[in-house]
Each structure stands twice: as C-alpha cells, then as structure tokens.
Amino acid sequence: MLRPMMLLCAALAAAGLCAEKGFAPSLVPTPKGCLQLEVKKPKGEHDLAKAMAQAKKEKKFLFVQYGRENCTNCQKVWNMLGDGRVKLPKDFIYADTSCDDEETRGTFEATFSVEDDGLLYPYIVIMGPDGSQLAFKSGLGTPEQYNAMIKKAREDFALPQP
C-alpha cells in the first residue's frame, strides 16, 4: 500500500499539482478529533538551499527534515522537536523541507546520499558546518535516536559538547 501512495503523490507532483513552495496540502481528509490536528510544528526554513547557505555562513550544523505534510511519521518528528523531546543545540539550524517541491527535491538529491533503504519519510540528515553529510536516517525514530544522532554528528565533527 505504501508504494502506490508514494507513486500517486510522485505523479501528482510531476503534474504540477503538488509543486508549490513549502508543503503541498494534504490529500488525506483528517477526521474531527484526530491527533494529527495537534501537531506542534517547530519553526524551520522551508527553502533547503537557503538553509544550507545560512548554516555554512554561520558555521552551524543543519538538521534537515525531508518529508511531507500529511506523513504521520513527519508529524511525529515535528512533535518531538516542537515539544522539546528532540533538542537542537544552539549551533543547529532546522530545515523543514518538502519532498513534493521539485526544487527542494533536486537540491536534496544532489547534496545528500540515502544510506539505508530510504523507503519511509521523513529523511533526517545532519549536515556539518562545512556542508558535509554527517548522519542520515529514514523513517520514524525515537527521541533518543535523534538526540544520539545530533550528539554523534557533533562528536564526528570534533566540536566540544555544550
């Protein structure tokens, strides 16, 4: 079932129906009272190229969330970031990017490599201040996994922990 849904949205994106900047509107109706309505979405830059340039200029790390608005896994990561279970240090910038945006998809694919199956959103990438890819994960993780990714990326880049 997952692949037909991915193919449907890819076809819609190719047809220009999901190609607006930022996030495409959800094609899935949300029932009244659904917990998806309670998403605590953190503030983030939607333009991936702009976020990457800002991170390099400010010599900061970049935490990239690449997915789509109506993805339950993406919503759960938003909640983890929004309620503080996943803590981005002050030397991190957050990029909240849409796989349905053609320009974003091109920038993502040209810059980062998918190191596992890469079948489930969100794709989480941590980019170093020099533009290097330090970490990658696809699909839903736990707050502990994301916090460990952040810590390991900082250690791999040889910066002292805050």
Coordinates of N, CA and C in Angstrom, one line a residue:
M1 N 0.8 -1.2 0.0 CA 0.0 0.0 0.0 C 0.9 1.3 0.0
L2 N 2.0 1.2 0.7 CA 2.9 2.4 0.8 C 3.4 2.8 -0.6
R3 N 3.8 1.8 -1.4 CA 4.4 2.2 -2.7 C 3.3 2.9 -3.7
P4 N 2.1 2.3 -3.7 CA 1.1 3.0 -4.6 C 0.8 4.5 -4.1
M5 N 0.8 4.7 -2.8 CA 0.6 6.1 -2.3 C 1.8 7.0 -2.7
M6 N 3.0 6.4 -2.6 CA 4.2 7.2 -3.0 C 4.2 7.5 -4.5
L7 N 3.8 6.5 -5.3 CA 3.7 6.7 -6.7 C 2.6 7.7 -7.1
L8 N 1.5 7.7 -6.4 CA 0.4 8.7 -6.7 C 0.9 10.1 -6.4
C9 N 1.5 10.3 -5.3 CA 2.0 11.7 -5.0 C 3.1 12.1 -5.9
A10 N 4.0 11.2 -6.3 CA 5.0 11.5 -7.3 C 4.4 11.9 -8.6
A11 N 3.3 11.2 -9.0 CA 2.7 11.5 -10.2 C 2.0 12.9 -10.2
L12 N 1.4 13.2 -9.0 CA 0.7 14.5 -8.8 C 1.8 15.6 -8.8
A13 N 2.9 15.3 -8.2 CA 4.0 16.3 -8.1 C 4.5 16.6 -9.5
A14 N 4.7 15.5 -10.3 CA 5.2 15.6 -11.7 C 4.2 16.4 -12.5
A15 N 2.9 16.3 -12.2 CA 1.9 17.0 -13.0 C 1.8 18.5 -12.5
G16 N 2.5 18.8 -11.5 CA 2.5 20.2 -11.0 C 1.4 20.5 -10.0
L17 N 0.7 19.4 -9.6 CA -0.3 19.6 -8.6 C 0.2 19.8 -7.2
C18 N 1.4 19.3 -6.9 CA 2.0 19.4 -5.5 C 3.2 20.2 -5.6
A19 N 3.4 21.0 -6.6 CA 4.8 21.6 -6.8 C 4.9 23.0 -6.2
E20 N 4.0 23.5 -5.3 CA 4.2 24.8 -4.8 C 5.2 24.8 -3.7
K21 N 5.8 26.0 -3.4 CA 6.9 26.1 -2.5 C 6.4 25.7 -1.1
G22 N 7.2 25.1 -0.3 CA 6.8 24.7 1.1 C 6.2 23.3 1.0
F23 N 5.1 23.2 1.7 CA 4.4 21.9 1.7 C 3.2 21.8 0.9
A24 N 3.0 20.8 0.2 CA 1.8 20.6 -0.5 C 0.6 20.3 0.4
P25 N -0.6 20.7 0.1 CA -1.7 20.5 1.0 C -2.0 19.0 1.1
S26 N -2.4 18.5 2.2 CA -2.7 17.1 2.4 C -3.9 16.7 1.5
L27 N -3.7 15.5 0.9 CA -4.8 15.0 0.1 C -5.6 14.0 0.9
V28 N -5.2 13.8 2.2 CA -5.9 12.8 3.0 C -6.8 13.6 4.0
P29 N -8.2 13.4 4.0 CA -9.0 14.1 4.9 C -8.7 13.7 6.4
T30 N -8.7 14.7 7.2 CA -8.4 14.5 8.7 C -9.7 14.5 9.4
P31 N -10.1 13.3 10.0 CA -11.3 13.3 10.8 C -11.3 14.2 12.0
K32 N -12.5 14.7 12.4 CA -12.6 15.6 13.6 C -12.1 14.9 14.8
G33 N -11.2 15.6 15.6 CA -10.7 15.0 16.8 C -9.4 14.2 16.6
C34 N -9.0 14.1 15.4 CA -7.8 13.3 15.1 C -6.6 13.9 15.7
L35 N -5.7 13.1 16.3 CA -4.5 13.6 16.9 C -3.6 14.4 15.9
Q36 N -3.7 14.1 14.6 CA -2.9 14.8 13.7 C -3.1 16.3 13.7
L37 N -4.3 16.7 14.2 CA -4.6 18.2 14.3 C -3.8 18.8 15.4
E38 N -3.2 18.0 16.3 CA -2.4 18.6 17.4 C -0.9 18.7 17.2
V39 N -0.5 18.7 15.9 CA 0.9 18.8 15.6 C 1.5 20.1 16.2
K40 N 2.6 19.9 16.9 CA 3.4 21.1 17.4 C 4.6 21.3 16.5
K41 N 4.3 22.0 15.4 CA 5.3 22.1 14.4 C 6.3 23.2 14.7
P42 N 7.6 22.8 14.8 CA 8.7 23.8 15.1 C 8.9 24.8 13.9
K43 N 9.4 25.9 14.2 CA 9.8 26.9 13.1 C 11.0 26.3 12.4
G44 N 11.0 26.4 11.1 CA 12.1 25.9 10.3 C 12.1 26.6 9.0
E45 N 13.2 26.6 8.3 CA 13.4 27.1 7.0 C 12.9 26.1 6.0
H46 N 12.0 26.5 5.1 CA 11.4 25.6 4.1 C 12.3 25.5 2.8
D47 N 13.1 26.5 2.6 CA 14.0 26.5 1.4 C 15.3 25.9 1.7
L48 N 15.5 24.7 1.2 CA 16.7 23.9 1.6 C 18.0 24.6 1.2
A49 N 18.1 25.1 0.0 CA 19.3 25.8 -0.5 C 19.6 27.0 0.4
K50 N 18.6 27.7 0.8 CA 18.8 28.9 1.7 C 19.3 28.4 3.1
A51 N 18.7 27.4 3.6 CA 19.1 26.8 4.9 C 20.5 26.4 4.9
M52 N 20.9 25.7 3.8 CA 22.3 25.2 3.7 C 23.3 26.4 3.6
A53 N 22.9 27.4 2.9 CA 23.8 28.6 2.7 C 23.9 29.3 4.1
Q54 N 22.8 29.4 4.8 CA 22.8 30.0 6.1 C 23.7 29.2 7.1
A55 N 23.5 27.9 7.1 CA 24.3 27.1 8.0 C 25.8 27.2 7.7
K56 N 26.2 27.2 6.5 CA 27.6 27.3 6.1 C 28.1 28.7 6.5
K57 N 27.3 29.8 6.2 CA 27.8 31.1 6.5 C 27.9 31.3 8.0
E58 N 27.0 30.8 8.8 CA 27.1 31.0 10.3 C 27.9 29.9 11.0
K59 N 28.5 29.0 10.2 CA 29.3 27.9 10.7 C 28.5 27.0 11.7
K60 N 27.3 26.7 11.3 CA 26.4 25.9 12.2 C 26.0 24.6 11.5
F61 N 25.5 23.6 12.3 CA 25.0 22.4 11.8 C 23.6 22.6 11.2
L62 N 23.2 21.7 10.3 CA 21.9 21.8 9.8 C 21.2 20.5 10.0
F63 N 20.0 20.5 10.6 CA 19.2 19.3 10.9 C 18.1 19.4 9.8
V64 N 18.1 18.5 8.8 CA 17.1 18.6 7.7 C 16.1 17.5 7.9
Q65 N 14.8 17.9 7.9 CA 13.7 17.0 7.9 C 13.1 17.1 6.5
Y66 N 13.1 16.0 5.8 CA 12.7 16.0 4.4 C 11.5 15.0 4.3
G67 N 10.3 15.5 4.1 CA 9.1 14.7 4.1 C 7.9 15.4 3.5
R68 N 6.7 15.1 4.0 CA 5.5 15.8 3.5 C 4.6 16.0 4.7
E69 N 3.7 17.0 4.4 CA 2.8 17.4 5.5 C 1.9 16.4 6.0
N70 N 1.3 15.5 5.1 CA 0.4 14.5 5.6 C 1.0 13.2 6.0
C71 N 2.3 13.2 6.2 CA 3.0 11.9 6.6 C 3.0 11.9 8.2
T72 N 2.4 10.8 8.7 CA 2.3 10.7 10.1 C 3.6 10.6 10.8
N73 N 4.6 10.0 10.2 CA 6.0 9.9 10.7 C 6.6 11.3 10.8
C74 N 6.4 12.1 9.8 CA 6.9 13.5 9.7 C 6.2 14.3 10.9
Q75 N 4.9 14.1 11.0 CA 4.2 14.8 12.1 C 4.7 14.5 13.5
K76 N 5.1 13.2 13.6 CA 5.6 12.8 14.9 C 6.9 13.4 15.2
V77 N 7.8 13.6 14.2 CA 9.1 14.2 14.4 C 8.9 15.7 14.7
W78 N 7.9 16.3 14.0 CA 7.6 17.7 14.3 C 7.2 17.9 15.8
N79 N 6.4 16.9 16.3 CA 6.0 17.0 17.7 C 7.2 16.8 18.6
M80 N 8.1 15.9 18.2 CA 9.3 15.7 19.1 C 10.2 16.9 19.2
L81 N 10.3 17.6 18.0 CA 11.1 18.8 18.0 C 10.3 20.0 18.7
G82 N 9.0 20.0 18.4 CA 8.2 21.1 19.0 C 8.0 21.1 20.5
D83 N 7.9 19.8 21.0 CA 7.7 19.8 22.5 C 9.0 19.6 23.3
G84 N 10.2 19.5 22.6 CA 11.5 19.5 23.2 C 12.1 18.1 23.5
R85 N 11.4 17.1 23.1 CA 12.0 15.7 23.3 C 13.2 15.5 22.5
V86 N 13.2 16.2 21.3 CA 14.4 16.2 20.5 C 14.9 17.7 20.6
K87 N 16.1 17.8 21.1 CA 16.7 19.1 21.4 C 17.8 19.5 20.4
L88 N 17.5 20.6 19.6 CA 18.6 21.0 18.7 C 19.4 22.1 19.5
P89 N 20.7 21.8 19.6 CA 21.6 22.8 20.2 C 21.6 24.1 19.5
K90 N 22.1 25.1 20.1 CA 22.1 26.5 19.6 C 22.9 26.6 18.3
D91 N 23.9 25.7 18.1 CA 24.7 25.7 16.9 C 24.1 24.9 15.7
F92 N 22.7 24.7 15.8 CA 22.0 24.0 14.8 C 20.9 24.9 14.2
I93 N 20.7 24.7 12.9 CA 19.6 25.3 12.2 C 18.7 24.2 11.7
Y94 N 17.4 24.4 11.7 CA 16.4 23.4 11.4 C 15.8 23.7 10.0
A95 N 15.9 22.8 9.1 CA 15.3 22.9 7.8 C 14.1 21.9 7.7
D96 N 12.9 22.4 7.5 CA 11.7 21.7 7.4 C 11.3 21.7 5.9
T97 N 11.7 20.6 5.2 CA 11.6 20.7 3.8 C 10.6 19.6 3.2
S98 N 10.0 19.9 2.0 CA 9.0 19.1 1.4 C 9.6 18.3 0.2
C99 N 9.4 17.0 0.2 CA 9.8 16.2 -0.9 C 8.9 16.4 -2.1
D100 N 7.8 17.1 -1.9 CA 6.9 17.4 -3.0 C 7.2 18.7 -3.8
D101 N 8.2 19.4 -3.3 CA 8.7 20.6 -4.0 C 9.9 20.2 -4.9
E102 N 9.7 20.4 -6.2 CA 10.7 20.0 -7.2 C 12.1 20.5 -7.0
E103 N 12.2 21.8 -6.7 CA 13.5 22.5 -6.4 C 14.1 21.9 -5.2
T104 N 13.4 21.7 -4.2 CA 13.9 21.1 -2.9 C 14.4 19.6 -3.2
R105 N 13.6 18.9 -3.9 CA 14.0 17.5 -4.2 C 15.3 17.5 -5.0
G106 N 15.4 18.4 -6.0 CA 16.7 18.4 -6.7 C 17.9 18.7 -5.9
T107 N 17.7 19.7 -5.0 CA 18.8 20.1 -4.1 C 19.2 19.0 -3.1
F108 N 18.1 18.4 -2.6 CA 18.4 17.3 -1.7 C 19.1 16.1 -2.3
E109 N 18.6 15.7 -3.5 CA 19.2 14.6 -4.2 C 20.7 14.9 -4.7
A110 N 20.9 16.1 -5.0 CA 22.3 16.5 -5.5 C 23.3 16.6 -4.3
T111 N 22.8 16.8 -3.1 CA 23.6 17.1 -2.0 C 23.8 15.9 -1.0
F112 N 22.8 15.2 -0.8 CA 22.8 14.1 0.3 C 22.6 12.8 -0.3
S113 N 23.2 11.8 0.3 CA 23.0 10.4 -0.1 C 22.1 9.6 0.9
V114 N 21.3 8.8 0.3 CA 20.4 7.9 1.1 C 21.2 6.7 1.4
E115 N 21.5 6.5 2.7 CA 22.4 5.4 3.1 C 21.7 4.1 3.6
D116 N 20.4 4.1 3.7 CA 19.7 2.9 4.1 C 18.6 2.7 3.1
D117 N 17.6 1.9 3.4 CA 16.6 1.6 2.4 C 15.9 2.9 1.9
G118 N 15.8 3.9 2.7 CA 15.2 5.2 2.2 C 13.8 5.0 1.7
L119 N 13.0 4.1 2.3 CA 11.7 3.9 1.8 C 10.6 4.7 2.5
L120 N 10.9 5.2 3.7 CA 9.9 5.8 4.6 C 10.4 7.3 4.9
Y121 N 9.4 8.2 4.9 CA 9.7 9.5 5.3 C 9.4 9.6 6.8
P122 N 10.0 10.5 7.5 CA 10.9 11.6 6.9 C 12.3 11.0 6.8
Y123 N 13.1 11.7 5.9 CA 14.5 11.5 5.8 C 15.1 12.6 6.7
I124 N 15.9 12.2 7.6 CA 16.6 13.1 8.5 C 18.1 13.1 8.2
V125 N 18.6 14.3 7.9 CA 20.0 14.4 7.6 C 20.6 15.5 8.5
I126 N 21.8 15.2 9.0 CA 22.5 16.3 9.7 C 23.7 16.6 8.9
M127 N 23.8 17.9 8.5 CA 24.9 18.4 7.7 C 25.8 19.2 8.6
G128 N 27.1 19.0 8.4 CA 28.1 19.8 9.2 C 28.2 21.2 8.7
P129 N 28.9 22.1 9.5 CA 29.1 23.5 9.1 C 29.9 23.6 7.8
D130 N 30.6 22.6 7.4 CA 31.3 22.7 6.1 C 30.5 22.1 5.0
G131 N 29.3 21.7 5.2 CA 28.4 21.2 4.1 C 28.5 19.7 4.0
S132 N 29.3 19.0 4.8 CA 29.4 17.5 4.7 C 28.2 16.9 5.4
Q133 N 27.8 15.7 4.9 CA 26.7 14.9 5.4 C 27.3 14.1 6.6
L134 N 26.8 14.3 7.8 CA 27.3 13.6 9.0 C 26.5 12.5 9.4
A135 N 25.1 12.5 9.1 CA 24.2 11.5 9.6 C 23.0 11.4 8.7
F136 N 22.4 10.2 8.6 CA 21.2 10.0 7.8 C 20.3 9.0 8.5
K137 N 19.0 9.2 8.5 CA 18.1 8.2 8.9 C 16.8 8.4 8.1
S138 N 16.2 7.2 7.7 CA 14.9 7.3 7.1 C 13.8 6.6 8.0
G139 N 12.6 7.1 7.9 CA 11.6 6.5 8.7 C 11.6 7.1 10.1
L140 N 10.6 6.7 10.9 CA 10.4 7.3 12.3 C 11.5 6.7 13.2
G141 N 12.1 7.6 14.0 CA 13.0 7.2 15.1 C 12.4 7.7 16.4
T142 N 13.1 7.3 17.4 CA 12.7 7.8 18.8 C 13.4 9.0 19.1
P143 N 13.0 9.8 20.1 CA 13.7 11.0 20.5 C 15.1 10.6 20.9
E144 N 15.3 9.5 21.6 CA 16.7 9.1 22.0 C 17.6 8.9 20.7
Q145 N 17.0 8.3 19.7 CA 17.8 8.1 18.4 C 18.2 9.4 17.8
Y146 N 17.3 10.3 17.7 CA 17.6 11.6 17.1 C 18.6 12.4 18.0
N147 N 18.4 12.4 19.3 CA 19.3 13.1 20.1 C 20.7 12.5 20.1
A148 N 20.8 11.1 19.9 CA 22.1 10.5 19.8 C 22.7 10.8 18.4
M149 N 21.9 10.9 17.4 CA 22.4 11.4 16.1 C 23.0 12.7 16.2
I150 N 22.4 13.6 16.8 CA 22.9 15.0 17.0 C 24.2 15.0 17.7
K151 N 24.2 14.3 18.8 CA 25.4 14.2 19.7 C 26.6 13.6 18.8
K152 N 26.3 12.5 18.2 CA 27.4 11.8 17.4 C 27.9 12.7 16.2
A153 N 27.0 13.4 15.6 CA 27.4 14.3 14.5 C 28.3 15.4 15.0
R154 N 28.0 15.9 16.2 CA 28.9 17.0 16.8 C 30.2 16.4 17.1
E155 N 30.2 15.1 17.7 CA 31.5 14.5 18.0 C 32.3 14.2 16.8
D156 N 31.6 13.7 15.7 CA 32.3 13.3 14.5 C 32.9 14.6 13.8
F157 N 32.3 15.7 14.1 CA 32.9 17.0 13.5 C 33.9 17.6 14.5
A158 N 34.2 16.9 15.6 CA 35.2 17.2 16.5 C 35.0 18.6 17.2
L159 N 33.7 18.8 17.6 CA 33.4 20.0 18.4 C 33.1 19.6 19.8
P160 N 33.5 20.4 20.8 CA 33.1 20.1 22.2 C 31.6 20.1 22.4
Q161 N 31.1 19.3 23.3 CA 29.7 19.2 23.6 C 29.3 20.4 24.4
P162 N 28.1 21.0 24.3 CA 27.7 22.1 25.1 C 27.5 21.8 26.5

